[in-house]
Structures are given as structure tokens and as C-alpha cells.
PDB file of C-alpha atoms in Angstrom:
ATOM      1  CA  UNK A 145      16.591 -22.423  34.710  1.00  0.00           C
ATOM      2  CA  UNK A 146      13.710 -23.416  32.469  1.00  0.00           C
ATOM      3  CA  UNK A 147      11.774 -20.260  33.426  1.00  0.00           C
ATOM      4  CA  UNK A 148      14.872 -18.139  32.867  1.00  0.00           C
ATOM      5  CA  UNK A 149      15.290 -19.680  29.440  1.00  0.00           C
ATOM      6  CA  UNK A 150      11.682 -18.941  28.518  1.00  0.00           C
ATOM      7  CA  UNK A 151      12.042 -15.341  29.671  1.00  0.00           C
ATOM      8  CA  UNK A 152      15.207 -14.889  27.629  1.00  0.00           C
ATOM      9  CA  UNK A 153      13.500 -16.388  24.585  1.00  0.00           C
ATOM     10  CA  UNK A 154      10.522 -14.053  25.011  1.00  0.00           C
ATOM     11  CA  UNK A 155      12.830 -11.051  25.325  1.00  0.00           C
ATOM     12  CA  UNK A 156      14.672 -12.141  22.217  1.00  0.00           C
ATOM     13  CA  UNK A 157      11.427 -12.428  20.246  1.00  0.00           C
ATOM     14  CA  UNK A 158      10.277  -9.006  21.428  1.00  0.00           C
ATOM     15  CA  UNK A 159      13.613  -7.497  20.382  1.00  0.00           C
ATOM     16  CA  UNK A 160      13.414  -9.167  16.978  1.00  0.00           C
ATOM     17  CA  UNK A 161       9.885  -7.865  16.383  1.00  0.00           C
ATOM     18  CA  UNK A 162      10.903  -4.378  17.484  1.00  0.00           C
ATOM     19  CA  UNK A 163      13.915  -4.399  15.173  1.00  0.00           C
ATOM     20  CA  UNK A 164      11.748  -5.629  12.304  1.00  0.00           C
ATOM     21  CA  UNK A 165       9.181  -2.865  12.751  1.00  0.00           C
ATOM     22  CA  UNK A 166      11.964  -0.276  12.924  1.00  0.00           C
ATOM     23  CA  UNK A 167      13.433  -1.418   9.596  1.00  0.00           C
ATOM     24  CA  UNK A 168      12.730   0.877   6.651  1.00  0.00           C
ATOM     25  CA  UNK A 169      10.273  -0.709   4.224  1.00  0.00           C
ATOM     26  CA  UNK A 170      11.743  -1.106   0.752  1.00  0.00           C
ATOM     27  CA  UNK A 171       8.441  -2.046  -0.801  1.00  0.00           C
ATOM     28  CA  UNK A 172       6.657  -3.128  -3.952  1.00  0.00           C
ATOM     29  CA  UNK A 173       2.980  -3.522  -4.749  1.00  0.00           C
ATOM     30  CA  UNK A 174       2.775  -6.680  -6.877  1.00  0.00           C
ATOM     31  CA  UNK A 175      -0.983  -7.248  -6.856  1.00  0.00           C
ATOM     32  CA  UNK A 176      -1.056  -7.990 -10.590  1.00  0.00           C
ATOM     33  CA  UNK A 177       1.555 -10.738 -10.413  1.00  0.00           C
ATOM     34  CA  UNK A 178      -0.752 -13.769 -10.152  1.00  0.00           C
ATOM     35  CA  UNK A 179      -2.912 -12.522 -13.019  1.00  0.00           C
ATOM     36  CA  UNK A 180       0.184 -11.906 -15.121  1.00  0.00           C
ATOM     37  CA  UNK A 181       1.511 -15.391 -14.453  1.00  0.00           C
ATOM     38  CA  UNK A 182      -1.900 -16.883 -15.253  1.00  0.00           C
ATOM     39  CA  UNK A 183      -1.723 -15.042 -18.590  1.00  0.00           C
ATOM     40  CA  UNK A 184       1.624 -16.656 -19.403  1.00  0.00           C
ATOM     41  CA  UNK A 185       4.056 -13.976 -18.275  1.00  0.00           C
ATOM     42  CA  UNK A 186       7.318 -14.974 -16.596  1.00  0.00           C
ATOM     43  CA  UNK A 187      10.146 -13.070 -14.953  1.00  0.00           C
ATOM     44  CA  UNK A 188      13.890 -13.403 -15.379  1.00  0.00           C
ATOM     45  CA  UNK A 189      17.103 -12.516 -13.614  1.00  0.00           C
ATOM     46  CA  UNK A 190      19.874 -10.524 -15.270  1.00  0.00           C
ATOM     47  CA  UNK A 191      21.263 -13.732 -16.806  1.00  0.00           C
ATOM     48  CA  UNK A 192      17.936 -14.585 -18.407  1.00  0.00           C
ATOM     49  CA  UNK A 193      17.059 -17.393 -15.995  1.00  0.00           C
ATOM     50  CA  UNK A 194      13.351 -17.694 -15.206  1.00  0.00           C
ATOM     51  CA  UNK A 195      12.915 -16.842 -11.519  1.00  0.00           C
ATOM     52  CA  UNK A 196      10.110 -16.357  -9.017  1.00  0.00           C
ATOM     53  CA  UNK A 197       9.407 -12.588  -9.022  1.00  0.00           C
ATOM     54  CA  UNK A 198       9.266 -12.526  -5.218  1.00  0.00           C
ATOM     55  CA  UNK A 199      12.806 -13.939  -5.150  1.00  0.00           C
ATOM     56  CA  UNK A 200      13.949 -11.402  -7.734  1.00  0.00           C
ATOM     57  CA  UNK A 201      12.524  -8.595  -5.629  1.00  0.00           C
ATOM     58  CA  UNK A 202      14.079  -9.947  -2.445  1.00  0.00           C
ATOM     59  CA  UNK A 203      17.442  -9.997  -4.213  1.00  0.00           C
ATOM     60  CA  UNK A 204      16.869  -6.315  -5.033  1.00  0.00           C
ATOM     61  CA  UNK A 205      16.424  -5.647  -1.282  1.00  0.00           C
ATOM     62  CA  UNK A 206      12.628  -5.412  -1.453  1.00  0.00           C
ATOM     63  CA  UNK A 207      11.625  -6.412   2.078  1.00  0.00           C
ATOM     64  CA  UNK A 208       7.923  -5.502   2.002  1.00  0.00           C
ATOM     65  CA  UNK A 209       5.000  -6.343  -0.287  1.00  0.00           C
ATOM     66  CA  UNK A 210       1.727  -4.443  -0.731  1.00  0.00           C
ATOM     67  CA  UNK A 211      -1.413  -6.275  -1.900  1.00  0.00           C
ATOM     68  CA  UNK A 212      -4.786  -4.761  -2.784  1.00  0.00           C
ATOM     69  CA  UNK A 213      -8.136  -6.294  -1.867  1.00  0.00           C
ATOM     70  CA  UNK A 214     -11.338  -6.033  -3.900  1.00  0.00           C
ATOM     71  CA  UNK A 215     -14.690  -7.235  -2.575  1.00  0.00           C
ATOM     72  CA  UNK A 216     -16.227  -9.312  -5.403  1.00  0.00           C
ATOM     73  CA  UNK A 217     -13.862  -8.800  -8.342  1.00  0.00           C
ATOM     74  CA  UNK A 218     -14.376 -10.069 -11.850  1.00  0.00           C
ATOM     75  CA  UNK A 219     -12.299 -13.192 -12.374  1.00  0.00           C
ATOM     76  CA  UNK A 220     -11.413 -13.406  -8.693  1.00  0.00           C
ATOM     77  CA  UNK A 221      -8.231 -11.350  -8.970  1.00  0.00           C
ATOM     78  CA  UNK A 222      -7.489  -9.537  -5.700  1.00  0.00           C
ATOM     79  CA  UNK A 223     -10.123 -11.422  -3.723  1.00  0.00           C
ATOM     80  CA  UNK A 224      -9.251 -13.130  -0.436  1.00  0.00           C
ATOM     81  CA  UNK A 225      -7.900 -16.337  -1.968  1.00  0.00           C
ATOM     82  CA  UNK A 226      -5.745 -14.483  -4.493  1.00  0.00           C
ATOM     83  CA  UNK A 227      -4.380 -12.171  -1.804  1.00  0.00           C
ATOM     84  CA  UNK A 228      -3.535 -15.147   0.424  1.00  0.00           C
ATOM     85  CA  UNK A 229      -1.725 -16.881  -2.447  1.00  0.00           C
ATOM     86  CA  UNK A 230       0.512 -13.851  -2.973  1.00  0.00           C
ATOM     87  CA  UNK A 231       0.916 -13.160   0.749  1.00  0.00           C
ATOM     88  CA  UNK A 232       2.210 -16.699   1.305  1.00  0.00           C
ATOM     89  CA  UNK A 233       4.782 -16.209  -1.437  1.00  0.00           C
ATOM     90  CA  UNK A 234       5.907 -12.937   0.130  1.00  0.00           C
ATOM     91  CA  UNK A 235       6.057 -14.452   3.608  1.00  0.00           C
ATOM     92  CA  UNK A 236       8.167 -17.326   2.272  1.00  0.00           C
ATOM     93  CA  UNK A 237      10.789 -14.726   1.309  1.00  0.00           C
ATOM     94  CA  UNK A 238      10.596 -13.034   4.697  1.00  0.00           C
ATOM     95  CA  UNK A 239       8.889  -9.989   3.220  1.00  0.00           C
ATOM     96  CA  UNK A 240       6.591  -7.881   5.380  1.00  0.00           C
ATOM     97  CA  UNK A 241       3.007  -7.360   4.248  1.00  0.00           C
ATOM     98  CA  UNK A 242       0.791  -4.334   3.682  1.00  0.00           C
ATOM     99  CA  UNK A 243      -2.874  -4.974   2.839  1.00  0.00           C
ATOM    100  CA  UNK A 244      -4.693  -2.297   0.835  1.00  0.00           C
ATOM    101  CA  UNK A 245      -8.505  -2.335   1.084  1.00  0.00           C
ATOM    102  CA  UNK A 246     -10.285  -0.600  -1.807  1.00  0.00           C
ATOM    103  CA  UNK A 247     -13.836  -1.324  -0.572  1.00  0.00           C
ATOM    104  CA  UNK A 248     -14.911  -1.793  -4.171  1.00  0.00           C
ATOM    105  CA  UNK A 249     -15.184  -4.598  -6.715  1.00  0.00           C
ATOM    106  CA  UNK A 250     -12.542  -2.847  -8.821  1.00  0.00           C
ATOM    107  CA  UNK A 251     -10.308   0.221  -8.778  1.00  0.00           C
ATOM    108  CA  UNK A 252     -10.815   2.882  -6.133  1.00  0.00           C
ATOM    109  CA  UNK A 253      -9.017   6.216  -6.525  1.00  0.00           C
ATOM    110  CA  UNK A 254      -9.841   9.949  -6.400  1.00  0.00           C
ATOM    111  CA  UNK A 255     -11.936   9.652  -9.561  1.00  0.00           C
ATOM    112  CA  UNK A 256     -13.950   6.569  -8.591  1.00  0.00           C
ATOM    113  CA  UNK A 257     -14.975   5.084  -5.275  1.00  0.00           C
ATOM    114  CA  UNK A 258     -17.763   2.804  -6.444  1.00  0.00           C
ATOM    115  CA  UNK A 259     -19.532   0.709  -3.849  1.00  0.00           C
ATOM    116  CA  UNK A 260     -19.354  -3.066  -4.322  1.00  0.00           C
ATOM    117  CA  UNK A 261     -22.393  -4.343  -6.186  1.00  0.00           C
ATOM    118  CA  UNK A 262     -23.464  -6.338  -3.133  1.00  0.00           C
ATOM    119  CA  UNK A 263     -23.475  -3.149  -1.041  1.00  0.00           C
ATOM    120  CA  UNK A 264     -24.999  -0.837  -3.647  1.00  0.00           C
ATOM    121  CA  UNK A 265     -28.390  -0.385  -1.965  1.00  0.00           C
ATOM    122  CA  UNK A 266     -27.092  -0.334   1.604  1.00  0.00           C
ATOM    123  CA  UNK A 267     -27.696   2.516   4.012  1.00  0.00           C
ATOM    124  CA  UNK A 268     -24.838   4.293   5.777  1.00  0.00           C
ATOM    125  CA  UNK A 269     -25.451   2.158   8.858  1.00  0.00           C
ATOM    126  CA  UNK A 270     -25.216  -0.983   6.768  1.00  0.00           C
ATOM    127  CA  UNK A 271     -22.089   0.288   4.998  1.00  0.00           C
ATOM    128  CA  UNK A 272     -20.375   0.783   8.346  1.00  0.00           C
ATOM    129  CA  UNK A 273     -21.135  -2.842   9.163  1.00  0.00           C
ATOM    130  CA  UNK A 274     -19.987  -3.905   5.690  1.00  0.00           C
ATOM    131  CA  UNK A 275     -16.634  -2.178   6.137  1.00  0.00           C
ATOM    132  CA  UNK A 276     -16.076  -3.812   9.513  1.00  0.00           C
ATOM    133  CA  UNK A 277     -17.124  -7.290   8.407  1.00  0.00           C
ATOM    134  CA  UNK A 278     -15.185  -7.221   5.124  1.00  0.00           C
ATOM    135  CA  UNK A 279     -12.025  -5.896   6.773  1.00  0.00           C
ATOM    136  CA  UNK A 280     -12.256  -8.331   9.668  1.00  0.00           C
ATOM    137  CA  UNK A 281     -13.123 -11.256   7.408  1.00  0.00           C
ATOM    138  CA  UNK A 282     -10.204 -10.835   5.009  1.00  0.00           C
ATOM    139  CA  UNK A 283      -7.658 -10.167   7.743  1.00  0.00           C
ATOM    140  CA  UNK A 284      -8.859 -13.035   9.920  1.00  0.00           C
ATOM    141  CA  UNK A 285      -8.675 -15.330   6.877  1.00  0.00           C
ATOM    142  CA  UNK A 286      -5.061 -14.285   6.346  1.00  0.00           C
ATOM    143  CA  UNK A 287      -4.219 -14.649  10.029  1.00  0.00           C
ATOM    144  CA  UNK A 288      -5.735 -18.125  10.351  1.00  0.00           C
ATOM    145  CA  UNK A 289      -3.624 -19.135   7.355  1.00  0.00           C
ATOM    146  CA  UNK A 290      -0.421 -18.051   9.054  1.00  0.00           C
ATOM    147  CA  UNK A 291       0.032 -14.574   7.584  1.00  0.00           C
ATOM    148  CA  UNK A 292       1.262 -11.662   9.690  1.00  0.00           C
ATOM    149  CA  UNK A 293       0.122  -8.265   8.431  1.00  0.00           C
ATOM    150  CA  UNK A 294       2.121  -5.225   9.528  1.00  0.00           C
ATOM    151  CA  UNK A 295       0.182  -2.400   7.865  1.00  0.00           C
ATOM    152  CA  UNK A 296      -3.388  -2.029   6.597  1.00  0.00           C
ATOM    153  CA  UNK A 297      -4.786   0.686   4.366  1.00  0.00           C
ATOM    154  CA  UNK A 298      -8.392   1.575   5.132  1.00  0.00           C
ATOM    155  CA  UNK A 299      -9.289   2.843   1.682  1.00  0.00           C
ATOM    156  CA  UNK A 300      -7.191   3.613  -1.373  1.00  0.00           C
ATOM    157  CA  UNK A 301      -6.412   7.179  -2.482  1.00  0.00           C
ATOM    158  CA  UNK A 302      -9.384   8.513  -0.543  1.00  0.00           C
ATOM    159  CA  UNK A 303      -8.849  12.215  -1.357  1.00  0.00           C
ATOM    160  CA  UNK A 304     -12.567  12.406  -2.184  1.00  0.00           C
ATOM    161  CA  UNK A 305     -13.678   9.826   0.354  1.00  0.00           C
ATOM    162  CA  UNK A 306     -14.816   6.265  -0.293  1.00  0.00           C
ATOM    163  CA  UNK A 307     -18.004   4.282  -0.849  1.00  0.00           C
ATOM    164  CA  UNK A 308     -19.688   7.083  -2.762  1.00  0.00           C
ATOM    165  CA  UNK A 309     -21.954   8.874  -2.249  1.00  0.00           C
ATOM    166  CA  UNK A 310     -22.347   8.177   1.475  1.00  0.00           C
ATOM    167  CA  UNK A 311     -18.623   8.310   2.236  1.00  0.00           C
ATOM    168  CA  UNK A 312     -17.715  11.370   0.164  1.00  0.00           C
ATOM    169  CA  UNK A 313     -15.686  14.148   1.748  1.00  0.00           C
ATOM    170  CA  UNK A 314     -18.783  16.333   1.558  1.00  0.00           C
ATOM    171  CA  UNK A 315     -19.480  14.664   4.913  1.00  0.00           C
ATOM    172  CA  UNK A 316     -16.314  14.072   6.903  1.00  0.00           C
ATOM    173  CA  UNK A 317     -18.534  12.723   9.670  1.00  0.00           C
ATOM    174  CA  UNK A 318     -19.792   9.910   7.445  1.00  0.00           C
ATOM    175  CA  UNK A 319     -16.300   9.213   6.162  1.00  0.00           C
ATOM    176  CA  UNK A 320     -14.800   9.137   9.658  1.00  0.00           C
ATOM    177  CA  UNK A 321     -17.384   6.580  10.724  1.00  0.00           C
ATOM    178  CA  UNK A 322     -16.459   4.292   7.841  1.00  0.00           C
ATOM    179  CA  UNK A 323     -12.745   4.759   8.540  1.00  0.00           C
ATOM    180  CA  UNK A 324     -13.213   3.967  12.224  1.00  0.00           C
ATOM    181  CA  UNK A 325     -15.085   0.764  11.480  1.00  0.00           C
ATOM    182  CA  UNK A 326     -12.175  -0.313   9.307  1.00  0.00           C
ATOM    183  CA  UNK A 327      -9.730   0.748  12.016  1.00  0.00           C
ATOM    184  CA  UNK A 328     -11.562  -1.241  14.692  1.00  0.00           C
ATOM    185  CA  UNK A 329     -11.671  -4.339  12.501  1.00  0.00           C
ATOM    186  CA  UNK A 330      -7.931  -4.153  11.845  1.00  0.00           C
ATOM    187  CA  UNK A 331      -7.121  -3.880  15.541  1.00  0.00           C
ATOM    188  CA  UNK A 332      -9.497  -6.737  16.385  1.00  0.00           C
ATOM    189  CA  UNK A 333      -7.437  -9.099  14.227  1.00  0.00           C
ATOM    190  CA  UNK A 334      -3.947  -7.600  14.320  1.00  0.00           C
ATOM    191  CA  UNK A 335      -3.704  -5.341  17.408  1.00  0.00           C
ATOM    192  CA  UNK A 336      -0.171  -4.274  16.504  1.00  0.00           C
ATOM    193  CA  UNK A 337      -0.814  -3.518  12.836  1.00  0.00           C
ATOM    194  CA  UNK A 338      -0.632   0.121  11.749  1.00  0.00           C
ATOM    195  CA  UNK A 339      -3.642   1.608   9.963  1.00  0.00           C
ATOM    196  CA  UNK A 340      -2.819   3.841   7.004  1.00  0.00           C
ATOM    197  CA  UNK A 341      -4.983   6.575   5.494  1.00  0.00           C
ATOM    198  CA  UNK A 342      -3.766   6.990   1.929  1.00  0.00           C
ATOM    199  CA  UNK A 343      -4.162   9.926  -0.448  1.00  0.00           C
ATOM    200  CA  UNK A 344      -3.018  10.512  -4.020  1.00  0.00           C
ATOM    201  CA  UNK A 345      -0.741  13.395  -5.074  1.00  0.00           C
ATOM    202  CA  UNK A 346       1.692  13.409  -2.186  1.00  0.00           C
ATOM    203  CA  UNK A 347       3.125  16.691  -3.441  1.00  0.00           C
ATOM    204  CA  UNK A 348      -0.132  18.565  -2.713  1.00  0.00           C
ATOM    205  CA  UNK A 349       0.239  19.825   0.837  1.00  0.00           C
ATOM    206  CA  UNK A 350      -2.942  21.919   0.682  1.00  0.00           C
ATOM    207  CA  UNK A 351      -5.088  18.875  -0.070  1.00  0.00           C
ATOM    208  CA  UNK A 352      -3.431  16.832   2.671  1.00  0.00           C
ATOM    209  CA  UNK A 353      -3.991  19.603   5.222  1.00  0.00           C
ATOM    210  CA  UNK A 354      -7.632  19.979   4.203  1.00  0.00           C
ATOM    211  CA  UNK A 355      -8.309  16.244   4.282  1.00  0.00           C
ATOM    212  CA  UNK A 356      -6.579  15.383   7.539  1.00  0.00           C
ATOM    213  CA  UNK A 357      -8.001  18.412   9.325  1.00  0.00           C
ATOM    214  CA  UNK A 358     -11.435  17.274   8.171  1.00  0.00           C
ATOM    215  CA  UNK A 359     -11.153  13.672   9.320  1.00  0.00           C
ATOM    216  CA  UNK A 360      -9.389  14.684  12.536  1.00  0.00           C
ATOM    217  CA  UNK A 361     -12.190  17.056  13.507  1.00  0.00           C
ATOM    218  CA  UNK A 362     -14.694  14.304  12.681  1.00  0.00           C
ATOM    219  CA  UNK A 363     -12.928  11.899  15.051  1.00  0.00           C
ATOM    220  CA  UNK A 364     -11.274   9.530  12.581  1.00  0.00           C
ATOM    221  CA  UNK A 365      -8.514   7.225  13.798  1.00  0.00           C
ATOM    222  CA  UNK A 366      -5.318   6.394  11.940  1.00  0.00           C
ATOM    223  CA  UNK A 367      -1.693   5.510  12.643  1.00  0.00           C
ATOM    224  CA  UNK A 368       0.163   6.370   9.418  1.00  0.00           C
ATOM    225  CA  UNK A 369      -0.294   8.858   6.575  1.00  0.00           C
ATOM    226  CA  UNK A 370       0.212   7.253   3.162  1.00  0.00           C
ATOM    227  CA  UNK A 371       0.995   9.041  -0.093  1.00  0.00           C
ATOM    228  CA  UNK A 372       1.086   8.245  -3.809  1.00  0.00           C
ATOM    229  CA  UNK A 373       3.850   9.830  -5.877  1.00  0.00           C
ATOM    230  CA  UNK A 374       4.080   9.733  -9.675  1.00  0.00           C
ATOM    231  CA  UNK A 375       6.302  12.683 -10.605  1.00  0.00           C
ATOM    232  CA  UNK A 376       6.820  13.669 -14.247  1.00  0.00           C
ATOM    233  CA  UNK A 377      10.205  12.621 -15.600  1.00  0.00           C
ATOM    234  CA  UNK A 378      10.939  16.181 -16.693  1.00  0.00           C
ATOM    235  CA  UNK A 379      10.290  17.766 -13.284  1.00  0.00           C
ATOM    236  CA  UNK A 380      10.772  15.027 -10.709  1.00  0.00           C
ATOM    237  CA  UNK A 381      13.185  17.005  -8.510  1.00  0.00           C
ATOM    238  CA  UNK A 382      10.575  19.701  -7.944  1.00  0.00           C
ATOM    239  CA  UNK A 383       7.897  17.131  -7.110  1.00  0.00           C
ATOM    240  CA  UNK A 384      10.266  15.277  -4.775  1.00  0.00           C
ATOM    241  CA  UNK A 385      10.937  18.534  -2.974  1.00  0.00           C
ATOM    242  CA  UNK A 386       7.197  19.114  -2.602  1.00  0.00           C
ATOM    243  CA  UNK A 387       6.444  15.650  -1.244  1.00  0.00           C
ATOM    244  CA  UNK A 388       9.320  16.013   1.206  1.00  0.00           C
ATOM    245  CA  UNK A 389       7.874  19.299   2.459  1.00  0.00           C
ATOM    246  CA  UNK A 390       4.473  17.654   2.774  1.00  0.00           C
ATOM    247  CA  UNK A 391       5.855  14.664   4.681  1.00  0.00           C
ATOM    248  CA  UNK A 392       7.598  16.896   7.207  1.00  0.00           C
ATOM    249  CA  UNK A 393       4.447  18.981   7.620  1.00  0.00           C
ATOM    250  CA  UNK A 394       2.200  15.951   8.158  1.00  0.00           C
ATOM    251  CA  UNK A 395       4.535  14.560  10.817  1.00  0.00           C
ATOM    252  CA  UNK A 396       4.670  17.936  12.552  1.00  0.00           C
ATOM    253  CA  UNK A 397       0.920  18.592  12.421  1.00  0.00           C
ATOM    254  CA  UNK A 398      -0.441  15.168  13.302  1.00  0.00           C
ATOM    255  CA  UNK A 399       2.437  13.417  15.090  1.00  0.00           C
ATOM    256  CA  UNK A 400       2.026  10.439  12.769  1.00  0.00           C
ATOM    257  CA  UNK A 401       4.683   8.744  10.640  1.00  0.00           C
ATOM    258  CA  UNK A 402       4.421   8.798   6.859  1.00  0.00           C
ATOM    259  CA  UNK A 403       4.908   6.287   4.074  1.00  0.00           C
ATOM    260  CA  UNK A 404       5.054   6.577   0.285  1.00  0.00           C
ATOM    261  CA  UNK A 405       2.745   3.680  -0.513  1.00  0.00           C
ATOM    262  CA  UNK A 406       2.941   4.139  -4.292  1.00  0.00           C
ATOM    263  CA  UNK A 407       5.631   5.506  -6.567  1.00  0.00           C
ATOM    264  CA  UNK A 408       6.336   5.037 -10.251  1.00  0.00           C
ATOM    265  CA  UNK A 409       7.555   6.513 -13.513  1.00  0.00           C
ATOM    266  CA  UNK A 410       7.339   5.466 -17.157  1.00  0.00           C
ATOM    267  CA  UNK A 411       9.375   2.319 -17.742  1.00  0.00           C
ATOM    268  CA  UNK A 412      11.196   3.932 -20.678  1.00  0.00           C
ATOM    269  CA  UNK A 413      12.648   6.483 -18.241  1.00  0.00           C
ATOM    270  CA  UNK A 414      14.402   3.888 -16.079  1.00  0.00           C
ATOM    271  CA  UNK A 415      17.568   5.923 -15.485  1.00  0.00           C
ATOM    272  CA  UNK A 416      15.521   8.985 -14.548  1.00  0.00           C
ATOM    273  CA  UNK A 417      13.316   6.859 -12.321  1.00  0.00           C
ATOM    274  CA  UNK A 418      16.442   5.525 -10.621  1.00  0.00           C
ATOM    275  CA  UNK A 419      17.611   9.063  -9.864  1.00  0.00           C
ATOM    276  CA  UNK A 420      14.155  10.053  -8.642  1.00  0.00           C
ATOM    277  CA  UNK A 421      13.847   7.004  -6.382  1.00  0.00           C
ATOM    278  CA  UNK A 422      17.345   7.481  -4.966  1.00  0.00           C
ATOM    279  CA  UNK A 423      16.416  11.013  -3.967  1.00  0.00           C
ATOM    280  CA  UNK A 424      12.970  10.022  -2.658  1.00  0.00           C
ATOM    281  CA  UNK A 425      14.450   7.303  -0.454  1.00  0.00           C
ATOM    282  CA  UNK A 426      16.965   9.777   0.945  1.00  0.00           C
ATOM    283  CA  UNK A 427      14.255  12.334   1.665  1.00  0.00           C
ATOM    284  CA  UNK A 428      11.958   9.773   3.304  1.00  0.00           C
ATOM    285  CA  UNK A 429      14.734   8.309   5.442  1.00  0.00           C
ATOM    286  CA  UNK A 430      15.666  11.832   6.560  1.00  0.00           C
ATOM    287  CA  UNK A 431      12.484  11.726   8.658  1.00  0.00           C
ATOM    288  CA  UNK A 432      14.083   9.037  10.806  1.00  0.00           C
ATOM    289  CA  UNK A 433      11.547   6.838  12.577  1.00  0.00           C
ATOM    290  CA  UNK A 434       8.750   8.941  11.054  1.00  0.00           C
ATOM    291  CA  UNK A 435       9.641   7.883   7.503  1.00  0.00           C
ATOM    292  CA  UNK A 436       8.459   4.281   7.342  1.00  0.00           C
ATOM    293  CA  UNK A 437       9.086   3.273   3.756  1.00  0.00           C
ATOM    294  CA  UNK A 438       8.595   3.599   0.015  1.00  0.00           C
ATOM    295  CA  UNK A 439       6.642   1.155  -2.199  1.00  0.00           C
ATOM    296  CA  UNK A 440       7.119   0.971  -5.978  1.00  0.00           C
ATOM    297  CA  UNK A 441       3.750   0.318  -7.610  1.00  0.00           C
ATOM    298  CA  UNK A 442       3.552  -2.825  -9.771  1.00  0.00           C
ATOM    299  CA  UNK A 443       7.237  -2.850 -10.797  1.00  0.00           C
ATOM    300  CA  UNK A 444       6.735  -6.299 -12.349  1.00  0.00           C
ATOM    301  CA  UNK A 445       4.185  -4.937 -14.857  1.00  0.00           C
ATOM    302  CA  UNK A 446       5.362  -5.647 -18.390  1.00  0.00           C
ATOM    303  CA  UNK A 447       5.279  -2.546 -20.636  1.00  0.00           C
ATOM    304  CA  UNK A 448       1.647  -1.860 -21.501  1.00  0.00           C
ATOM    305  CA  UNK A 449       0.188  -4.573 -19.263  1.00  0.00           C
ATOM    306  CA  UNK A 450      -3.460  -3.571 -18.696  1.00  0.00           C
ATOM    307  CA  UNK A 451      -2.550  -0.279 -20.369  1.00  0.00           C
ATOM    308  CA  UNK A 452      -0.032   0.569 -17.636  1.00  0.00           C
ATOM    309  CA  UNK A 453       3.404   1.889 -18.597  1.00  0.00           C
ATOM    310  CA  UNK A 454       4.957   2.874 -15.263  1.00  0.00           C
ATOM    311  CA  UNK A 455       6.300  -0.478 -14.157  1.00  0.00           C
ATOM    312  CA  UNK A 456       9.995  -1.292 -13.825  1.00  0.00           C
ATOM    313  CA  UNK A 457      10.170  -4.336 -16.098  1.00  0.00           C
ATOM    314  CA  UNK A 458      11.371  -4.353 -19.690  1.00  0.00           C
ATOM    315  CA  UNK A 459       9.853  -6.315 -22.568  1.00  0.00           C
ATOM    316  CA  UNK A 460      12.134  -9.293 -21.844  1.00  0.00           C
ATOM    317  CA  UNK A 461      10.750  -9.717 -18.321  1.00  0.00           C
ATOM    318  CA  UNK A 462      13.772  -8.326 -16.485  1.00  0.00           C
ATOM    319  CA  UNK A 463      13.653  -5.595 -13.877  1.00  0.00           C
ATOM    320  CA  UNK A 464      15.166  -2.293 -14.973  1.00  0.00           C
ATOM    321  CA  UNK A 465      17.690  -0.134 -13.125  1.00  0.00           C
ATOM    322  CA  UNK A 466      14.750   1.846 -11.708  1.00  0.00           C
ATOM    323  CA  UNK A 467      14.720  -0.510  -8.702  1.00  0.00           C
ATOM    324  CA  UNK A 468      18.463  -0.370  -8.023  1.00  0.00           C
ATOM    325  CA  UNK A 469      18.217   2.337  -5.309  1.00  0.00           C
ATOM    326  CA  UNK A 470      16.504  -0.101  -2.929  1.00  0.00           C
TER     327      UNK A 470
END
């Protein structure tokens, strides 16, 4: 009877994990939140009561949190300790976790993929080791502190590659090697985590085809295709149509699921953003099990925080209607 009970418990756990992974990710990247709070910012519910932002997001049906990682950042924001602090808060609310490696000391995107200062003089061989060790080190640190990570981005908006100049898309072979070292490190710590390759401009099917053909031919490994999506308020329906077409094409071509890992619109256009997000969620869910989720980028950013205006928080610290579709 004891053995039967253990087997039933194991089956129940496996079913629960399977159901969890099959659940659509209503997500938010809140990487700025600890820095905001340290600067004196607070967040409030609709009644004006100060509330933990992770609780506010959970109440808005946000079930997944994305957190970026920088290597040796100024001030410590987005380093391992800061990421763990936020990951614990997300886990306490039962929110799933996506870790986004930039492989830089600061922002990495199509216009800048600057090597960390500590890696600046390293050869390609050394950079491959750096990627593995950094990825493994951060993830193992999270795991040993009780954090389960479901998805990991190896690079952020890597349309033009990463760790320039060695990892530029002028050499897909170099880039694939760096990607695969990140991939191997992820699987060494979290064998069941999904590795995401993430590009900007999810509406641009031509760029996605060019990039993924390039890394595929070079032997890169990945599990999920990630996309950023910041449509203009005046033409969002057209851009949503384009990203939908691209998502379907990526699934068809590469037999990999897709995820919108960043979305946003100017906070003053909250009603328009709500309509856009409603439509985007519908289009992503139409992919069935191949549409994994949508993450709003820094919705808790106050208007103008760090010069950013596409959050979903008003000047009083309350979330706008932009997040209602979740």
C-alpha cells in the first residue's frame, strides 16, 4: 500500500507539472521593480492601498515573470542577487519564471551587444567558456536557492548576434557556438527548461527567416522562438496581423513553439493598448500548444522612469486598463 501511495503521488506530481507547462503564460517583465522600490516608488491597488506589485500582477492574472540578467552591472541591479530577490517574490505568488540573459553589463539589443568589461579582451574560445560558466553559475545559484526556472533566453534581441564583434551575425558559425554553450549550460542545471532565442521586431518575417535559417544551418540549438512587439498605436492592427503571420510561419518552418517575450505601448494610450493586447492574446492562443505566452515589458514602470514611457502604470502608481486582457 505504501508503494502504491508513492506511485500515485508521483503520478499526481507529474500531471501537475504537465498541466502547469501547458498553461498559457500571461507574463510581465518586472526587472526594474527592485530598483524602483529602492528609489522610493510604491504601487497601489484600485482603491489606493499600497500593495506588493507581484500581488497586484497576480490579481491581474499574471502567472509568469521575466527577469533579465546582466554580468557585472553598475549598482548591482539585475545581477544574480537582485534576480534571486525578485524570483523569490514571484515564486511566492506561484508565478512561473523566465530568465533573460543579456551577456552584457547593461542593455543588449539589436543596436548594442557589448561584451562585459571582464570579457572584453577574451578570444572566441574564451567567450564560449564565459557564456557557459555565466549561464550555469546564475541558474545554479537560483536552483540552489529553491527557484524553478521554466524558460531561459540565451541572448536578448539577438537580431545582429551577441557579444560583438565575435558573435555578430556576420558569422553564424561563431554565434551558433555561443548559443550552444548557453543551451548546454541551461540543460545542465534545468534539464526541462525551454531555451528561447529572442529577436526584436516580431512583425518582420523576412528577418526571422534569415536569422533562423542562418543559425539552423550553423547547428544552433533552441526550443522556443521569442519575439518583441511594440506596435504603433495608430497602426497596431496591421502590426498584430504581421506578427501573427510570422508566428505561424516560424512554427511551420522550424516545428518550434513561439512566445511574445516583450510587448508594450505608450502608457497614455492605455485603451488602445488594451485593444491591441486583447487581439494579440487571441492571435497567440490561436496557435494552440505552439503559442506559449505573452509578456508585457515593465508594466510597473512609472511614466518616464529611466526615460521609458511604454509601461502600464499611471502617475499615481496604479496599473492601467492596458493589462486587463490578461
